[in-house]
Structures are given as structure tokens and as C-alpha cells.
Amino acid sequence: MKAHGMAGHLIRRLNQVSTHVFSQHMQEAGLDLTPVQFAAMDAIATHPGIDQASVAAHIAYDRATIGGVIDRLEQKGFVARNVSKRDRRAREVRLTDRGQEVLDEILPVVTALQEEILTGLDDAERQTFLRLARKAIGSLPDQTG
């Protein structure tokens, strides 16, 4: 079997396409934001005061490197961190007003670009793909560690 027909290769290529499309749209919007930073902002907006480890869990990202993602969002003025009142070792994260403005601005853009990522599929195929991708991901052990 040739690599280009293997699931891992196809998933990697689709990730490349997805990242490129996302980056292109963020550049057009005048924003320096990665897909992981967007996902983190979305998780933080959904769960204000969430700790960094929980952000990593919500977006299926590595706990060891989520701090760097949050650092960059903080440097951009999109999030603020505070020491947790419940656990002095934990840092709670919230969107700043600017972060909420940016998220509100880009959410429609990110929603619209989803079709572009799967541009070769019609609506029914896109829904089937998403259902199967969720099923495949749901059957995997948690590797975000």
C-alpha cells in the first residue's frame, strides 16, 4: 500500500489544507492567530475562569505546551491570567475585552472557512465526513497528556 492512500497521510494532508486556509483567512482579517490559539480562545470564552490544564483538555492539546499558547494570547492582549482562589498552583484564564472583540469578529470567518476546507465535498458528504471523523476520534484513547 502506498503512503498517499493511508489514513495517516490523508489526515496529515487535510490538516495542512485546514491550517493553510485558516492562516490565509486570519491574514486577510489582519490577525496573527493560529488554529490552536483560536480553539483556546473559544474554550476560554465558553468556560470563563477555566484553568490552563482544562483548556488543554477541552481542545485536546498537550498540557505541557498549552502554557506557551496562553502566553502568546496574553502577549497579544486577548487573555488575562490570575492565580486561582481555589488552588494557588492553578492559573485561571479569561478573555479580555479585546479578546472577546476579536473572537466575535473572527467566529463568522472561521465558520465560513469550514466549507472551504472540505471544498471537494457536497453538503451530504461533508456531514458524513464530520460524523465519521467524530466517530473515529471518539474511539481513540486520550493522547493529549
mmCIF file of N, CA and C in Angstrom:
data_model
loop_
_atom_site.group_PDB
_atom_site.id
_atom_site.type_symbol
_atom_site.label_atom_id
_atom_site.label_comp_id
_atom_site.label_asym_id
_atom_site.label_seq_id
_atom_site.Cartn_x
_atom_site.Cartn_y
_atom_site.Cartn_z
ATOM 1 N N MET A 1 0.850 -1.189 0.000
ATOM 2 C CA MET A 1 0.000 0.000 0.000
ATOM 3 C C MET A 1 0.890 1.244 0.000
ATOM 4 N N LYS A 2 0.577 2.174 -0.855
ATOM 5 C CA LYS A 2 1.362 3.400 -0.936
ATOM 6 C C LYS A 2 0.912 4.387 0.122
ATOM 7 N N ALA A 3 1.841 5.190 0.603
ATOM 8 C CA ALA A 3 1.567 6.132 1.693
ATOM 9 C C ALA A 3 0.425 7.089 1.376
ATOM 10 N N HIS A 4 0.340 7.542 0.129
ATOM 11 C CA HIS A 4 -0.679 8.549 -0.193
ATOM 12 C C HIS A 4 -2.106 8.028 -0.053
ATOM 13 N N GLY A 5 -2.288 6.725 0.084
ATOM 14 C CA GLY A 5 -3.607 6.151 0.291
ATOM 15 C C GLY A 5 -3.880 5.780 1.739
ATOM 16 N N MET A 6 -2.911 6.004 2.617
ATOM 17 C CA MET A 6 -3.062 5.633 4.024
ATOM 18 C C MET A 6 -3.763 6.742 4.813
ATOM 19 N N ALA A 7 -4.553 6.315 5.793
ATOM 20 C CA ALA A 7 -5.322 7.267 6.604
ATOM 21 C C ALA A 7 -4.424 8.329 7.235
ATOM 22 N N GLY A 8 -3.321 7.932 7.806
ATOM 23 C CA GLY A 8 -2.430 8.898 8.464
ATOM 24 C C GLY A 8 -1.934 9.972 7.513
ATOM 25 N N HIS A 9 -1.566 9.574 6.321
ATOM 26 C CA HIS A 9 -1.093 10.537 5.328
ATOM 27 C C HIS A 9 -2.215 11.485 4.914
ATOM 28 N N LEU A 10 -3.399 10.934 4.661
ATOM 29 C CA LEU A 10 -4.524 11.760 4.240
ATOM 30 C C LEU A 10 -4.940 12.736 5.341
ATOM 31 N N ILE A 11 -4.920 12.289 6.585
ATOM 32 C CA ILE A 11 -5.256 13.162 7.720
ATOM 33 C C ILE A 11 -4.221 14.281 7.840
ATOM 34 N N ARG A 12 -2.941 13.936 7.674
ATOM 35 C CA ARG A 12 -1.882 14.960 7.725
ATOM 36 C C ARG A 12 -2.074 15.983 6.622
ATOM 37 N N ARG A 13 -2.396 15.526 5.410
ATOM 38 C CA ARG A 13 -2.606 16.450 4.287
ATOM 39 C C ARG A 13 -3.820 17.346 4.520
ATOM 40 N N LEU A 14 -4.893 16.755 5.047
ATOM 41 C CA LEU A 14 -6.087 17.545 5.331
ATOM 42 C C LEU A 14 -5.792 18.581 6.416
ATOM 43 N N ASN A 15 -4.971 18.211 7.389
ATOM 44 C CA ASN A 15 -4.555 19.180 8.410
ATOM 45 C C ASN A 15 -3.757 20.315 7.777
ATOM 46 N N GLN A 16 -2.888 19.993 6.827
ATOM 47 C CA GLN A 16 -2.138 21.037 6.127
ATOM 48 C C GLN A 16 -3.080 21.987 5.402
ATOM 49 N N VAL A 17 -4.064 21.438 4.711
ATOM 50 C CA VAL A 17 -5.036 22.260 3.992
ATOM 51 C C VAL A 17 -5.799 23.139 4.978
ATOM 52 N N SER A 18 -6.284 22.536 6.057
ATOM 53 C CA SER A 18 -7.051 23.261 7.063
ATOM 54 C C SER A 18 -6.240 24.405 7.658
ATOM 55 N N THR A 19 -5.002 24.137 8.027
ATOM 56 C CA THR A 19 -4.141 25.157 8.620
ATOM 57 C C THR A 19 -3.852 26.275 7.624
ATOM 58 N N HIS A 20 -3.621 25.918 6.365
ATOM 59 C CA HIS A 20 -3.356 26.926 5.335
ATOM 60 C C HIS A 20 -4.571 27.823 5.125
ATOM 61 N N VAL A 21 -5.744 27.227 4.986
ATOM 62 C CA VAL A 21 -6.966 28.004 4.774
ATOM 63 C C VAL A 21 -7.205 28.929 5.972
ATOM 64 N N PHE A 22 -7.064 28.398 7.181
ATOM 65 C CA PHE A 22 -7.252 29.198 8.386
ATOM 66 C C PHE A 22 -6.273 30.375 8.405
ATOM 67 N N SER A 23 -5.008 30.089 8.179
ATOM 68 C CA SER A 23 -3.971 31.134 8.203
ATOM 69 C C SER A 23 -4.232 32.208 7.158
ATOM 70 N N GLN A 24 -4.634 31.790 5.981
ATOM 71 C CA GLN A 24 -4.930 32.726 4.901
ATOM 72 C C GLN A 24 -6.063 33.676 5.299
ATOM 73 N N HIS A 25 -7.109 33.140 5.882
ATOM 74 C CA HIS A 25 -8.241 33.972 6.296
ATOM 75 C C HIS A 25 -7.890 34.888 7.466
ATOM 76 N N MET A 26 -7.066 34.409 8.379
ATOM 77 C CA MET A 26 -6.658 35.262 9.503
ATOM 78 C C MET A 26 -5.786 36.408 8.993
ATOM 79 N N GLN A 27 -4.900 36.103 8.037
ATOM 80 C CA GLN A 27 -4.048 37.136 7.445
ATOM 81 C C GLN A 27 -4.905 38.186 6.745
ATOM 82 N N GLU A 28 -5.920 37.735 6.002
ATOM 83 C CA GLU A 28 -6.823 38.670 5.319
ATOM 84 C C GLU A 28 -7.586 39.536 6.322
ATOM 85 N N ALA A 29 -7.863 38.978 7.505
ATOM 86 C CA ALA A 29 -8.568 39.723 8.555
ATOM 87 C C ALA A 29 -7.609 40.607 9.355
ATOM 88 N N GLY A 30 -6.303 40.523 9.026
ATOM 89 C CA GLY A 30 -5.309 41.332 9.727
ATOM 90 C C GLY A 30 -4.976 40.817 11.112
ATOM 91 N N LEU A 31 -5.150 39.503 11.331
ATOM 92 C CA LEU A 31 -4.900 38.921 12.651
ATOM 93 C C LEU A 31 -3.798 37.876 12.598
ATOM 94 N N ASP A 32 -3.003 37.859 13.636
ATOM 95 C CA ASP A 32 -1.969 36.844 13.805
ATOM 96 C C ASP A 32 -2.511 35.844 14.823
ATOM 97 N N LEU A 33 -3.214 34.836 14.320
ATOM 98 C CA LEU A 33 -3.863 33.869 15.194
ATOM 99 C C LEU A 33 -3.773 32.489 14.555
ATOM 100 N N THR A 34 -3.386 31.489 15.341
ATOM 101 C CA THR A 34 -3.291 30.117 14.846
ATOM 102 C C THR A 34 -4.574 29.361 15.173
ATOM 103 N N PRO A 35 -4.781 28.216 14.511
ATOM 104 C CA PRO A 35 -5.956 27.415 14.849
ATOM 105 C C PRO A 35 -6.001 27.006 16.327
ATOM 106 N N VAL A 36 -4.864 26.673 16.906
ATOM 107 C CA VAL A 36 -4.834 26.278 18.318
ATOM 108 C C VAL A 36 -5.168 27.474 19.216
ATOM 109 N N GLN A 37 -4.652 28.647 18.877
ATOM 110 C CA GLN A 37 -4.981 29.842 19.660
ATOM 111 C C GLN A 37 -6.476 30.147 19.572
ATOM 112 N N PHE A 38 -7.058 30.006 18.381
ATOM 113 C CA PHE A 38 -8.496 30.208 18.227
ATOM 114 C C PHE A 38 -9.269 29.216 19.091
ATOM 115 N N ALA A 39 -8.892 27.942 19.027
ATOM 116 C CA ALA A 39 -9.583 26.914 19.811
ATOM 117 C C ALA A 39 -9.477 27.212 21.309
ATOM 118 N N ALA A 40 -8.303 27.664 21.747
ATOM 119 C CA ALA A 40 -8.123 28.012 23.162
ATOM 120 C C ALA A 40 -9.020 29.188 23.536
ATOM 121 N N MET A 41 -9.071 30.210 22.689
ATOM 122 C CA MET A 41 -9.934 31.366 22.969
ATOM 123 C C MET A 41 -11.396 30.948 23.039
ATOM 124 N N ASP A 42 -11.809 30.061 22.153
ATOM 125 C CA ASP A 42 -13.186 29.586 22.150
ATOM 126 C C ASP A 42 -13.494 28.826 23.445
ATOM 127 N N ALA A 43 -12.571 27.976 23.887
ATOM 128 C CA ALA A 43 -12.761 27.231 25.139
ATOM 129 C C ALA A 43 -12.819 28.176 26.333
ATOM 130 N N ILE A 44 -11.969 29.190 26.334
ATOM 131 C CA ILE A 44 -11.936 30.165 27.427
ATOM 132 C C ILE A 44 -13.226 30.981 27.444
ATOM 133 N N ALA A 45 -13.722 31.359 26.275
ATOM 134 C CA ALA A 45 -14.973 32.120 26.193
ATOM 135 C C ALA A 45 -16.145 31.283 26.699
ATOM 136 N N THR A 46 -16.121 30.003 26.395
ATOM 137 C CA THR A 46 -17.196 29.104 26.804
ATOM 138 C C THR A 46 -17.136 28.800 28.301
ATOM 139 N N HIS A 47 -15.920 28.814 28.858
ATOM 140 C CA HIS A 47 -15.706 28.477 30.274
ATOM 141 C C HIS A 47 -14.852 29.548 30.943
ATOM 142 N N PRO A 48 -15.387 30.751 31.164
ATOM 143 C CA PRO A 48 -14.580 31.824 31.776
ATOM 144 C C PRO A 48 -14.012 31.389 33.133
ATOM 145 N N GLY A 49 -12.745 31.707 33.355
ATOM 146 C CA GLY A 49 -12.096 31.339 34.605
ATOM 147 C C GLY A 49 -11.546 29.929 34.604
ATOM 148 N N ILE A 50 -11.563 29.279 33.449
ATOM 149 C CA ILE A 50 -11.040 27.922 33.295
ATOM 150 C C ILE A 50 -9.531 27.930 33.575
ATOM 151 N N ASP A 51 -8.990 26.837 34.086
ATOM 152 C CA ASP A 51 -7.539 26.776 34.280
ATOM 153 C C ASP A 51 -6.878 26.247 33.010
ATOM 154 N N GLN A 52 -5.575 26.479 32.911
ATOM 155 C CA GLN A 52 -4.841 26.135 31.689
ATOM 156 C C GLN A 52 -4.938 24.655 31.351
ATOM 157 N N ALA A 53 -4.836 23.776 32.352
ATOM 158 C CA ALA A 53 -4.906 22.334 32.097
ATOM 159 C C ALA A 53 -6.264 21.967 31.502
ATOM 160 N N SER A 54 -7.316 22.612 31.975
ATOM 161 C CA SER A 54 -8.656 22.332 31.442
ATOM 162 C C SER A 54 -8.810 22.867 30.025
ATOM 163 N N VAL A 55 -8.157 23.996 29.712
ATOM 164 C CA VAL A 55 -8.162 24.488 28.325
ATOM 165 C C VAL A 55 -7.556 23.409 27.433
ATOM 166 N N ALA A 56 -6.414 22.872 27.848
ATOM 167 C CA ALA A 56 -5.756 21.818 27.070
ATOM 168 C C ALA A 56 -6.685 20.626 26.875
ATOM 169 N N ALA A 57 -7.375 20.222 27.920
ATOM 170 C CA ALA A 57 -8.277 19.076 27.824
ATOM 171 C C ALA A 57 -9.437 19.370 26.875
ATOM 172 N N HIS A 58 -9.999 20.564 26.954
ATOM 173 C CA HIS A 58 -11.140 20.923 26.103
ATOM 174 C C HIS A 58 -10.784 20.955 24.623
ATOM 175 N N ILE A 59 -9.554 21.320 24.297
ATOM 176 C CA ILE A 59 -9.181 21.414 22.873
ATOM 177 C C ILE A 59 -8.298 20.250 22.430
ATOM 178 N N ALA A 60 -8.161 19.241 23.307
ATOM 179 C CA ALA A 60 -7.347 18.058 23.001
ATOM 180 C C ALA A 60 -5.931 18.461 22.604
ATOM 181 N N TYR A 61 -5.322 19.272 23.462
ATOM 182 C CA TYR A 61 -3.970 19.766 23.215
ATOM 183 C C TYR A 61 -3.059 19.323 24.350
ATOM 184 N N ASP A 62 -1.803 19.264 24.081
ATOM 185 C CA ASP A 62 -0.815 18.814 25.046
ATOM 186 C C ASP A 62 -0.738 19.762 26.248
ATOM 187 N N ARG A 63 -0.932 19.229 27.454
ATOM 188 C CA ARG A 63 -0.892 20.046 28.671
ATOM 189 C C ARG A 63 0.468 20.698 28.884
ATOM 190 N N ALA A 64 1.526 20.030 28.433
ATOM 191 C CA ALA A 64 2.881 20.558 28.644
ATOM 192 C C ALA A 64 3.149 21.814 27.814
ATOM 193 N N THR A 65 2.444 21.984 26.694
ATOM 194 C CA THR A 65 2.723 23.127 25.822
ATOM 195 C C THR A 65 1.590 24.152 25.765
ATOM 196 N N ILE A 66 0.496 23.904 26.481
ATOM 197 C CA ILE A 66 -0.611 24.862 26.454
ATOM 198 C C ILE A 66 -0.189 26.199 27.059
ATOM 199 N N GLY A 67 0.739 26.168 28.000
ATOM 200 C CA GLY A 67 1.214 27.413 28.610
ATOM 201 C C GLY A 67 1.770 28.379 27.580
ATOM 202 N N GLY A 68 2.487 27.856 26.588
ATOM 203 C CA GLY A 68 3.032 28.706 25.529
ATOM 204 C C GLY A 68 1.939 29.328 24.682
ATOM 205 N N VAL A 69 0.890 28.562 24.421
ATOM 206 C CA VAL A 69 -0.255 29.079 23.660
ATOM 207 C C VAL A 69 -0.900 30.223 24.444
ATOM 208 N N ILE A 70 -1.125 29.993 25.734
ATOM 209 C CA ILE A 70 -1.744 31.016 26.593
ATOM 210 C C ILE A 70 -0.817 32.225 26.720
ATOM 211 N N ASP A 71 0.495 31.984 26.822
ATOM 212 C CA ASP A 71 1.470 33.091 26.876
ATOM 213 C C ASP A 71 1.311 34.006 25.664
ATOM 214 N N ARG A 72 1.238 33.410 24.469
ATOM 215 C CA ARG A 72 1.135 34.216 23.243
ATOM 216 C C ARG A 72 -0.192 34.976 23.190
ATOM 217 N N LEU A 73 -1.273 34.341 23.638
ATOM 218 C CA LEU A 73 -2.563 35.036 23.682
ATOM 219 C C LEU A 73 -2.532 36.190 24.681
ATOM 220 N N GLU A 74 -1.826 35.991 25.777
ATOM 221 C CA GLU A 74 -1.698 37.049 26.784
ATOM 222 C C GLU A 74 -0.856 38.200 26.230
ATOM 223 N N GLN A 75 0.223 37.894 25.523
ATOM 224 C CA GLN A 75 1.071 38.925 24.915
ATOM 225 C C GLN A 75 0.305 39.757 23.892
ATOM 226 N N LYS A 76 -0.644 39.118 23.212
ATOM 227 C CA LYS A 76 -1.458 39.823 22.223
ATOM 228 C C LYS A 76 -2.579 40.629 22.879
ATOM 229 N N GLY A 77 -2.756 40.449 24.180
ATOM 230 C CA GLY A 77 -3.799 41.175 24.898
ATOM 231 C C GLY A 77 -5.170 40.533 24.788
ATOM 232 N N PHE A 78 -5.232 39.260 24.392
ATOM 233 C CA PHE A 78 -6.503 38.579 24.194
ATOM 234 C C PHE A 78 -6.996 37.852 25.444
ATOM 235 N N VAL A 79 -6.069 37.476 26.334
ATOM 236 C CA VAL A 79 -6.454 36.790 27.569
ATOM 237 C C VAL A 79 -5.703 37.381 28.747
ATOM 238 N N ALA A 80 -6.248 37.156 29.930
ATOM 239 C CA ALA A 80 -5.585 37.539 31.178
ATOM 240 C C ALA A 80 -5.595 36.318 32.089
ATOM 241 N N ARG A 81 -4.511 36.150 32.837
ATOM 242 C CA ARG A 81 -4.391 35.027 33.777
ATOM 243 C C ARG A 81 -4.318 35.559 35.198
ATOM 244 N N ASN A 82 -4.938 34.816 36.093
ATOM 245 C CA ASN A 82 -4.871 35.129 37.517
ATOM 246 C C ASN A 82 -4.659 33.833 38.283
ATOM 247 N N VAL A 83 -4.019 33.944 39.440
ATOM 248 C CA VAL A 83 -3.867 32.779 40.303
ATOM 249 C C VAL A 83 -5.250 32.399 40.822
ATOM 250 N N SER A 84 -5.556 31.113 40.776
ATOM 251 C CA SER A 84 -6.854 30.619 41.218
ATOM 252 C C SER A 84 -7.029 30.813 42.719
ATOM 253 N N LYS A 85 -8.214 31.231 43.118
ATOM 254 C CA LYS A 85 -8.521 31.362 44.543
ATOM 255 C C LYS A 85 -8.741 29.994 45.175
ATOM 256 N N ARG A 86 -9.131 29.007 44.359
ATOM 257 C CA ARG A 86 -9.381 27.650 44.859
ATOM 258 C C ARG A 86 -8.102 26.836 44.986
ATOM 259 N N ASP A 87 -7.154 27.078 44.080
ATOM 260 C CA ASP A 87 -5.911 26.308 44.053
ATOM 261 C C ASP A 87 -4.784 27.252 43.635
ATOM 262 N N ARG A 88 -3.949 27.641 44.574
ATOM 263 C CA ARG A 88 -2.891 28.630 44.331
ATOM 264 C C ARG A 88 -1.898 28.184 43.251
ATOM 265 N N ARG A 89 -1.862 26.883 42.936
ATOM 266 C CA ARG A 89 -0.950 26.387 41.896
ATOM 267 C C ARG A 89 -1.520 26.575 40.499
ATOM 268 N N ALA A 90 -2.833 26.758 40.413
ATOM 269 C CA ALA A 90 -3.502 26.853 39.106
ATOM 270 C C ALA A 90 -3.642 28.309 38.677
ATOM 271 N N ARG A 91 -3.652 28.512 37.369
ATOM 272 C CA ARG A 91 -3.862 29.841 36.788
ATOM 273 C C ARG A 91 -5.183 29.835 36.045
ATOM 274 N N GLU A 92 -6.089 30.719 36.427
ATOM 275 C CA GLU A 92 -7.360 30.861 35.732
ATOM 276 C C GLU A 92 -7.188 31.811 34.553
ATOM 277 N N VAL A 93 -7.881 31.532 33.479
ATOM 278 C CA VAL A 93 -7.738 32.311 32.252
ATOM 279 C C VAL A 93 -9.109 32.858 31.844
ATOM 280 N N ARG A 94 -9.121 34.127 31.458
ATOM 281 C CA ARG A 94 -10.332 34.776 30.956
ATOM 282 C C ARG A 94 -9.966 35.581 29.715
ATOM 283 N N LEU A 95 -10.951 35.737 28.815
ATOM 284 C CA LEU A 95 -10.746 36.632 27.682
ATOM 285 C C LEU A 95 -10.784 38.072 28.184
ATOM 286 N N THR A 96 -9.938 38.886 27.609
ATOM 287 C CA THR A 96 -10.020 40.327 27.859
ATOM 288 C C THR A 96 -11.138 40.880 26.972
ATOM 289 N N ASP A 97 -11.484 42.137 27.172
ATOM 290 C CA ASP A 97 -12.476 42.755 26.289
ATOM 291 C C ASP A 97 -12.004 42.686 24.840
ATOM 292 N N ARG A 98 -10.717 42.958 24.625
ATOM 293 C CA ARG A 98 -10.153 42.885 23.266
ATOM 294 C C ARG A 98 -10.232 41.461 22.718
ATOM 295 N N GLY A 99 -9.943 40.472 23.564
ATOM 296 C CA GLY A 99 -10.034 39.083 23.147
ATOM 297 C C GLY A 99 -11.440 38.703 22.734
ATOM 298 N N GLN A 100 -12.425 39.169 23.492
ATOM 299 C CA GLN A 100 -13.824 38.885 23.148
ATOM 300 C C GLN A 100 -14.201 39.563 21.832
ATOM 301 N N GLU A 101 -13.721 40.798 21.627
ATOM 302 C CA GLU A 101 -13.980 41.500 20.365
ATOM 303 C C GLU A 101 -13.404 40.723 19.185
ATOM 304 N N VAL A 102 -12.161 40.262 19.333
ATOM 305 C CA VAL A 102 -11.502 39.511 18.258
ATOM 306 C C VAL A 102 -12.246 38.209 17.998
ATOM 307 N N LEU A 103 -12.617 37.503 19.063
ATOM 308 C CA LEU A 103 -13.344 36.247 18.886
ATOM 309 C C LEU A 103 -14.676 36.489 18.182
ATOM 310 N N ASP A 104 -15.400 37.520 18.597
ATOM 311 C CA ASP A 104 -16.675 37.855 17.941
ATOM 312 C C ASP A 104 -16.473 38.190 16.467
ATOM 313 N N GLU A 105 -15.353 38.850 16.163
ATOM 314 C CA GLU A 105 -15.051 39.244 14.787
ATOM 315 C C GLU A 105 -14.707 38.048 13.911
ATOM 316 N N ILE A 106 -13.937 37.105 14.460
ATOM 317 C CA ILE A 106 -13.448 36.009 13.614
ATOM 318 C C ILE A 106 -14.336 34.775 13.615
ATOM 319 N N LEU A 107 -15.233 34.647 14.562
ATOM 320 C CA LEU A 107 -16.079 33.456 14.603
ATOM 321 C C LEU A 107 -16.854 33.243 13.299
ATOM 322 N N PRO A 108 -17.467 34.272 12.722
ATOM 323 C CA PRO A 108 -18.146 34.065 11.433
ATOM 324 C C PRO A 108 -17.165 33.690 10.310
ATOM 325 N N VAL A 109 -15.962 34.234 10.368
ATOM 326 C CA VAL A 109 -14.939 33.916 9.358
ATOM 327 C C VAL A 109 -14.543 32.450 9.470
ATOM 328 N N VAL A 110 -14.292 32.001 10.692
ATOM 329 C CA VAL A 110 -13.889 30.609 10.910
ATOM 330 C C VAL A 110 -15.018 29.657 10.538
ATOM 331 N N THR A 111 -16.234 30.033 10.857
ATOM 332 C CA THR A 111 -17.390 29.206 10.487
ATOM 333 C C THR A 111 -17.487 29.090 8.970
ATOM 334 N N ALA A 112 -17.333 30.190 8.271
ATOM 335 C CA ALA A 112 -17.433 30.203 6.808
ATOM 336 C C ALA A 112 -16.310 29.414 6.141
ATOM 337 N N LEU A 113 -15.115 29.445 6.693
ATOM 338 C CA LEU A 113 -13.995 28.771 6.039
ATOM 339 C C LEU A 113 -14.068 27.258 6.168
ATOM 340 N N GLN A 114 -14.936 26.738 7.013
ATOM 341 C CA GLN A 114 -15.064 25.287 7.166
ATOM 342 C C GLN A 114 -15.442 24.617 5.852
ATOM 343 N N GLU A 115 -16.326 25.240 5.089
ATOM 344 C CA GLU A 115 -16.704 24.672 3.793
ATOM 345 C C GLU A 115 -15.525 24.669 2.828
ATOM 346 N N GLU A 116 -14.681 25.678 2.927
ATOM 347 C CA GLU A 116 -13.515 25.772 2.043
ATOM 348 C C GLU A 116 -12.518 24.644 2.314
ATOM 349 N N ILE A 117 -12.427 24.218 3.565
ATOM 350 C CA ILE A 117 -11.508 23.129 3.922
ATOM 351 C C ILE A 117 -11.933 21.836 3.235
ATOM 352 N N LEU A 118 -13.237 21.632 3.144
ATOM 353 C CA LEU A 118 -13.772 20.416 2.522
ATOM 354 C C LEU A 118 -14.475 20.751 1.209
ATOM 355 N N THR A 119 -13.872 21.636 0.456
ATOM 356 C CA THR A 119 -14.492 22.174 -0.752
ATOM 357 C C THR A 119 -14.864 21.113 -1.783
ATOM 358 N N GLY A 120 -14.174 19.983 -1.811
ATOM 359 C CA GLY A 120 -14.468 18.945 -2.787
ATOM 360 C C GLY A 120 -15.666 18.087 -2.431
ATOM 361 N N LEU A 121 -16.273 18.333 -1.270
ATOM 362 C CA LEU A 121 -17.407 17.524 -0.824
ATOM 363 C C LEU A 121 -18.699 18.321 -0.909
ATOM 364 N N ASP A 122 -19.777 17.641 -1.283
ATOM 365 C CA ASP A 122 -21.073 18.315 -1.238
ATOM 366 C C ASP A 122 -21.573 18.296 0.212
ATOM 367 N N ASP A 123 -22.717 18.911 0.469
ATOM 368 C CA ASP A 123 -23.212 19.035 1.851
ATOM 369 C C ASP A 123 -23.393 17.685 2.529
ATOM 370 N N ALA A 124 -23.992 16.725 1.835
ATOM 371 C CA ALA A 124 -24.224 15.399 2.422
ATOM 372 C C ALA A 124 -22.892 14.707 2.719
ATOM 373 N N GLU A 125 -21.938 14.802 1.789
ATOM 374 C CA GLU A 125 -20.620 14.190 2.006
ATOM 375 C C GLU A 125 -19.900 14.855 3.167
ATOM 376 N N ARG A 126 -20.019 16.172 3.272
ATOM 377 C CA ARG A 126 -19.389 16.920 4.364
ATOM 378 C C ARG A 126 -19.945 16.440 5.712
ATOM 379 N N GLN A 127 -21.260 16.283 5.803
ATOM 380 C CA GLN A 127 -21.881 15.808 7.042
ATOM 381 C C GLN A 127 -21.448 14.383 7.363
ATOM 382 N N THR A 128 -21.337 13.545 6.349
ATOM 383 C CA THR A 128 -20.872 12.171 6.548
ATOM 384 C C THR A 128 -19.426 12.171 7.025
ATOM 385 N N PHE A 129 -18.595 12.980 6.386
ATOM 386 C CA PHE A 129 -17.198 13.081 6.793
ATOM 387 C C PHE A 129 -17.091 13.507 8.263
ATOM 388 N N LEU A 130 -17.825 14.546 8.644
ATOM 389 C CA LEU A 130 -17.761 15.045 10.023
ATOM 390 C C LEU A 130 -18.244 13.995 11.014
ATOM 391 N N ARG A 131 -19.303 13.281 10.666
ATOM 392 C CA ARG A 131 -19.816 12.225 11.543
ATOM 393 C C ARG A 131 -18.772 11.123 11.713
ATOM 394 N N LEU A 132 -18.161 10.705 10.612
ATOM 395 C CA LEU A 132 -17.154 9.645 10.676
ATOM 396 C C LEU A 132 -15.887 10.108 11.403
ATOM 397 N N ALA A 133 -15.484 11.349 11.194
ATOM 398 C CA ALA A 133 -14.301 11.875 11.891
ATOM 399 C C ALA A 133 -14.558 11.906 13.398
ATOM 400 N N ARG A 134 -15.752 12.388 13.816
ATOM 401 C CA ARG A 134 -16.091 12.395 15.251
ATOM 402 C C ARG A 134 -16.095 10.980 15.812
ATOM 403 N N LYS A 135 -16.626 10.033 15.050
ATOM 404 C CA LYS A 135 -16.664 8.635 15.493
ATOM 405 C C LYS A 135 -15.251 8.080 15.651
ATOM 406 N N ALA A 136 -14.392 8.340 14.670
ATOM 407 C CA ALA A 136 -13.012 7.847 14.736
ATOM 408 C C ALA A 136 -12.271 8.468 15.922
ATOM 409 N N ILE A 137 -12.432 9.757 16.118
ATOM 410 C CA ILE A 137 -11.753 10.438 17.230
ATOM 411 C C ILE A 137 -12.286 9.938 18.563
ATOM 412 N N GLY A 138 -13.591 9.726 18.650
ATOM 413 C CA GLY A 138 -14.210 9.260 19.896
ATOM 414 C C GLY A 138 -13.773 7.879 20.307
ATOM 415 N N SER A 139 -13.296 7.071 19.376
ATOM 416 C CA SER A 139 -12.879 5.709 19.696
ATOM 417 C C SER A 139 -11.405 5.618 20.074
ATOM 418 N N LEU A 140 -10.687 6.736 19.995
ATOM 419 C CA LEU A 140 -9.264 6.736 20.294
ATOM 420 C C LEU A 140 -9.008 7.019 21.775
ATOM 421 N N PRO A 141 -7.935 6.441 22.320
ATOM 422 C CA PRO A 141 -7.564 6.811 23.693
ATOM 423 C C PRO A 141 -7.087 8.254 23.722
ATOM 424 N N ASP A 142 -7.251 8.917 24.866
ATOM 425 C CA ASP A 142 -6.822 10.302 25.014
ATOM 426 C C ASP A 142 -5.298 10.365 24.943
ATOM 427 N N GLN A 143 -4.781 11.118 23.983
ATOM 428 C CA GLN A 143 -3.341 11.238 23.779
ATOM 429 C C GLN A 143 -2.836 12.636 24.065
ATOM 430 N N THR A 144 -3.607 13.457 24.798
ATOM 431 C CA THR A 144 -3.233 14.854 24.982
ATOM 432 C C THR A 144 -2.302 15.072 26.149
ATOM 433 N N GLY A 145 -2.136 14.079 26.984
ATOM 434 C CA GLY A 145 -1.294 14.010 28.097
ATOM 435 C C GLY A 145 -0.625 14.991 28.777
#
